[in-house]
C-alpha atoms as one frame of an Amber mdcrd trajectory, in Angstrom:
protein
   0.000   0.000   0.000   1.552   3.339  -1.005   2.111   5.374   2.136   3.846
   8.255   3.777   4.618   9.603   7.206   5.893  12.977   8.361   6.923  14.123
  11.837   7.325  17.684  13.081   8.190  19.060  16.504   5.900  21.843  17.665
   6.522  24.338  20.477   3.051  23.808  21.948   1.593  21.537  24.619  -0.005
  18.286  23.483  -3.454  19.621  24.492  -3.228  22.328  21.811  -2.534  19.665
  19.191  -5.403  17.499  20.465  -7.878  20.394  20.559  -7.283  20.933  16.856
  -7.025  17.401  15.428  -9.911  16.030  17.499 -12.306  17.979  15.243 -12.140
  16.902  11.588 -13.689  20.239  10.545 -10.367  21.829  11.487  -8.150  19.680
   9.299 -10.351  18.502   6.408  -9.923  21.864   4.572  -6.140  21.475   4.863
  -6.014  18.318   2.718  -4.181  19.135  -0.526  -6.739  19.639  -3.294  -9.626
  20.134  -0.823 -12.934  21.193  -2.375 -15.604  20.354   0.207 -16.575  18.098
   3.099 -19.810  17.125   4.813 -20.010  15.772   8.353 -22.412  12.844   8.539
 -21.965  12.193  12.271 -19.234  12.540  14.922 -17.196   9.705  13.345 -18.020
   9.896   9.661 -17.786  12.464   6.882 -17.506  12.700   3.117 -14.769  14.695
   1.444 -14.348  15.922  -2.094 -10.977  16.958  -3.422  -9.127  17.351  -6.685
  -6.198  15.014  -7.029  -3.364  14.847  -9.514  -2.199  11.354 -10.393   0.603
  11.870 -12.837  -0.851  13.885 -15.699  -4.402  12.916 -14.805  -6.460  15.343
 -12.719  -9.583  13.928 -11.075 -12.177  15.056  -8.593 -12.445  12.320  -5.973
 -15.119  11.767  -3.322 -14.249   9.721  -0.252 -15.871   8.645   2.989 -13.759
   9.174   6.102 -14.474   7.026   9.141 -12.796   7.894  12.438 -11.758   4.558
  13.909 -10.033   5.840  17.051 -10.091   8.979  19.210  -7.501   8.498  21.942
  -7.158  11.736  23.876  -4.654  13.444  23.785  -2.446  11.378  21.496  -4.188
   9.728  18.542  -6.775  10.169  15.804  -7.022   7.262  13.347  -9.251   7.087
  10.292 -10.020   5.012   7.212 -10.687   6.316   3.711 -13.118   4.653   1.317
 -13.555   5.810  -2.245 -17.078   6.818  -3.220 -16.338   7.927  -6.772 -13.175
   5.861  -7.319 -11.957   2.407  -6.299  -9.481   3.548  -3.648  -9.094   2.820
   0.023  -6.694   3.778   2.743  -6.041   4.833   6.274  -4.375   7.643   8.133
  -3.654   9.074  11.533  -2.371  11.981  13.548  -0.265  11.006  16.526   1.148
  13.319  19.161   3.781  12.648  21.797   4.816  15.068  24.533   8.487  15.971
  24.511   8.119  18.486  27.348   5.113  20.300  28.843   5.394  22.863  26.043
   6.764  20.834  23.154   5.086  18.047  21.188   6.130  15.714  18.405   3.327
  15.334  15.873   3.244  12.675  13.165   0.845  12.461  10.249   0.444   9.142
   8.438  -1.384   8.381   5.204  -1.704   5.150   3.177  -3.816   4.706   0.030
  -4.294   2.000  -2.560  -6.086   2.123  -5.890  -8.046  -0.971  -6.845  -9.727
  -2.214  -9.983  -8.387  -2.086 -13.520  -6.500   1.182 -12.983  -4.838   0.039
  -9.731  -1.638  -1.285 -11.384  -1.241   2.022 -13.244  -2.165   4.386 -10.386
  -0.418   2.697  -7.434   3.146   3.376  -8.678   2.220   7.058  -9.001   0.656
   7.039  -5.517   3.988   5.790  -4.128   5.489   9.172  -4.977   2.377  11.310
  -4.359   1.262   9.981  -0.949   4.495  10.768   0.987   4.340  14.370  -0.313
   0.646  14.593   0.578   1.299  13.286   4.107   4.037  15.896   4.559   1.959
  18.773   3.141  -1.070  17.871   5.254   0.925  17.457   8.473   2.764  20.740
   7.911  -0.503  22.535   7.115  -2.084  21.188  10.315   0.913  22.238  12.417
   0.987  25.735  10.905  -2.764  26.174  11.384  -2.501  25.103  15.046   0.322
  27.605  15.584  -1.688  30.336  13.829  -4.743  29.578  15.981  -2.654  29.704
  19.156  -1.291  33.136  18.162  -4.844  34.412  17.696  -5.842  33.019  21.110
  -2.765  34.590  22.720  -3.720  37.989  21.276  -7.207  37.619  22.707  -9.121
  37.736  19.409
């Protein structure tokens, strides 16, 4: 299964990380190619995004199921293609380094199935690690930005 993982140290307490990633509305818009998402219930949503697979650009709809909320360290989820034959899983994991520093890791794995799977999966092997890095960095930067706003009292 094509996958990627990216870790970043953040100068914030683990609670700040958890407060952000525990709500998928905060991080769904940060997915590269994001177009829209709809929350179905507290553990399930549908997402639509535009993805580039090589020279092919497609709009993809997926169902996201949260499989684990483990406060304050872990959010795990599965991805199921609605418009395409793809599936995968992902997570955000946080580990306290100190009271005011946290190591955050984003993980993402995806596999294409069906007739196009053998063509798309080699491309996903290069795309997914970059996507995992971009998403994790975007989440970290958004958390930092939100903390600055809170610190200013806005």
